[in-house]
Backbone as a ProteinNet text record, in pm:
[ID]
protein_1_A
[PRIMARY]
XXXXXXXXXXXXXXXXXXXXXXXXXXXXXXXXXXXXXXXXXXXXXXXXXXXXXXXXXXXXXXX
[TERTIARY]
27.5	54.4	165.2	253.9	355.4	291.4	306.4	240.4	295.4	418.5	480.2	449	472.7	455.3	314.8	235.8	99.1	93.7	199.5	204.8	189.4	130.5	123.1	264.5	303.2	437.2	437.5	344	334.4	187.6	148.4	15.8	22.4	-77.3	-83.3	-227	-256.4	-389.4	-372.6	-451.6	-448.5	-588.4	-595	-724.3	-794.1	-715	-772.3	-706.2	-776.8	-721	-732	-642.3	-639.6	-509	-491.5	-374.2	-244.9	-240.8	-118.9	-84.4	-184.2	-161.7	-115.4	-180.4	-142.9	0	32.1	167.1	271.6	246.6	340.6	361.4	252.3	261.3	343.6	314.3	385.5	533.5	565.2	705.5	781.6	722.8	789.8	802.1	699.1	699.2	777.6	812.8	888.3	1029.7	1069.5	1204.5	1309.2	1408.9	1520.6	1476.2	1370.9	1322.3	1326	1350	1330.3	1181.5	1144.7	1002.3	971.3	863.5	819.1	675.5	588	446.5	378.3	266.3	179.7	40.3	-21.5	-157.6	-251.2	-356.7	-452	-594.4	-686.9	-827.3	-854.5	-978.7	-1013.4	-1020.3	-969.7	-970.6	-894.4	-959.6	-899.1	-777.2	-765.2	-649.3	-517.9	-519.7	-397.7	-343.8	-432.9	-390.9	-318.9	-344.4	-278.2	-139.2	-118.9	2.8	106.6	65.8	158.8	251.1	202.7	295.7	401	364.6	459.4	571.3	545.4	646.2	733.5	706.9	790.4	746.3	621.5	568.6	477.2	463.1	351.4	232.6	115.2	-3.9	-96.6	-125.2	-215.2	-336.3	-453.5	-576.6	-641.2	-691.4	-749.3	-894.1	-981.3	-1121.9	-1163.9	-1225	-1270.3	-1418.8	-1490.8	-1636.2	-1668.6
-307.1	-309.9	-210.6	-252.2	-161.1	-75.3	55.9	147.8	139.2	97.3	89.4	-43.8	-154.6	-286.7	-343.3	-284.9	-329.3	-470.6	-510.7	-640.1	-623.5	-724.1	-724.3	-739.6	-650.1	-654.1	-737.6	-711.7	-784	-794.1	-909.7	-923.1	-1023	-1020.7	-1110.9	-1120.2	-1227.2	-1246	-1250.9	-1170.3	-1163.8	-1186.7	-1229	-1248.5	-1116.5	-1012	-880.7	-774.6	-664.3	-551.5	-428.2	-421.3	-306.8	-230.3	-122.3	-37.7	-114.8	-199.5	-276.2	-373.1	-441	-536.4	-464.5	-353.5	-276.7	-224.3	-170.4	-117.9	-228	-343.3	-455.7	-497.8	-512.7	-553.5	-453.2	-325.6	-224.5	-216.9	-226.3	-223.3	-342.3	-461	-581.7	-582.7	-539	-549.1	-437.4	-333.3	-223	-210.2	-301	-295	-304.8	-218.4	-217.5	-198	-123.2	-94.4	56.6	98.5	238.3	265	364.5	388.5	535.8	560.2	695.8	712.6	625.3	640.3	504.9	502.5	385.4	431	355.6	383.6	286.9	340.2	256.5	291.8	214.4	250.4	362.2	391.5	505.2	473.1	358.3	321.6	426.7	485.9	595.4	550.2	422.6	374.7	399.1	389	410	551.3	648.8	788.5	814.4	734	748.6	685.4	584.2	503.1	544.3	555.5	569.2	690.2	809	922.6	901	832.9	805.5	711.7	631.7	539.4	603.4	730.1	801.6	795	759.6	751.4	869.2	900.3	982.2	886.7	935.9	849.9	895.8	805.2	832.6	743.2	804.9	725.7	711.9	593	561.5	519.9	577.9	542.1	502	387.1	338.5	310.3	350.3	328.7	195.7
-782.4	-925.6	-957.3	-1043.1	-1093.7	-1202.4	-1190.7	-1283.7	-1425.3	-1439.9	-1572	-1640	-1569	-1629.8	-1614.3	-1523.1	-1496.9	-1439.1	-1367.9	-1301.1	-1150.1	-1085.6	-940.2	-886.6	-796.1	-739.5	-612.4	-523.1	-397.1	-359.3	-307.3	-248.8	-134.9	-49.8	65.3	112.6	184.3	243	393.9	462.7	608.6	664.2	789.8	855.5	885	912.6	942.6	855.5	836.5	762.6	850.9	948.3	1037.6	1017.2	1089.9	1073	1095.9	1197.7	1226	1113.5	1060.4	951.5	825.4	793	674.1	687.7	804	827.7	813.1	873.3	864.7	719.4	646.2	506.3	425	440.1	362.4	398.6	527.6	569.3	511.4	520	470.5	318.1	248.6	102.5	34.6	108.5	47.7	102.2	188.6	245.4	134.8	142.2	46.4	-98.2	-119.3	-253.9	-276.9	-402	-437.2	-428.9	-354.5	-336.9	-357.5	-427.5	-452.8	-403.5	-448.6	-417.1	-410	-339.4	-333.9	-374.1	-464.2	-506.9	-436.3	-375.7	-302.5	-340.8	-284.2	-294.9	-193	-166.5	-81.2	67.7	110.3	251.7	333	431.4	509.1	589.6	621.7	697.8	624.6	492.7	416	433.1	438.8	452.7	583.8	684.2	812.8	812.5	730.6	735.3	630.6	506.9	395.4	407.1	440.7	454.4	564.3	670.8	778.7	734.7	630.7	578.7	471	438.9	344	199	175.5	40.3	10.5	-117.6	-161.9	-169.3	-134.9	-136.6	-247.6	-340.9	-450.5	-434.5	-418.3	-405	-540.8	-568.5	-697.5	-679.7	-756.2	-753.6	-894.6	-904.5	-1034	-1027.2	-1128.3	-1133	-1195.3
[MASK]
+++++++++++++++++++++++++++++++++++++++++++++++++++++++++++++++

């Protein structure tokens, strides 16, 4: 979701949600884009990947 417009920017459906799949998705969906941060749920896999790709990582928890 774009934080300003509140629209979905990119989404995809995969058979698995592992580190390799997440990394591939993020690399492809952010190529040639101005990037500052990615907001995710609390899945620990994101914390391993996002900083390595050059983003700030913001985790979001909703009740």
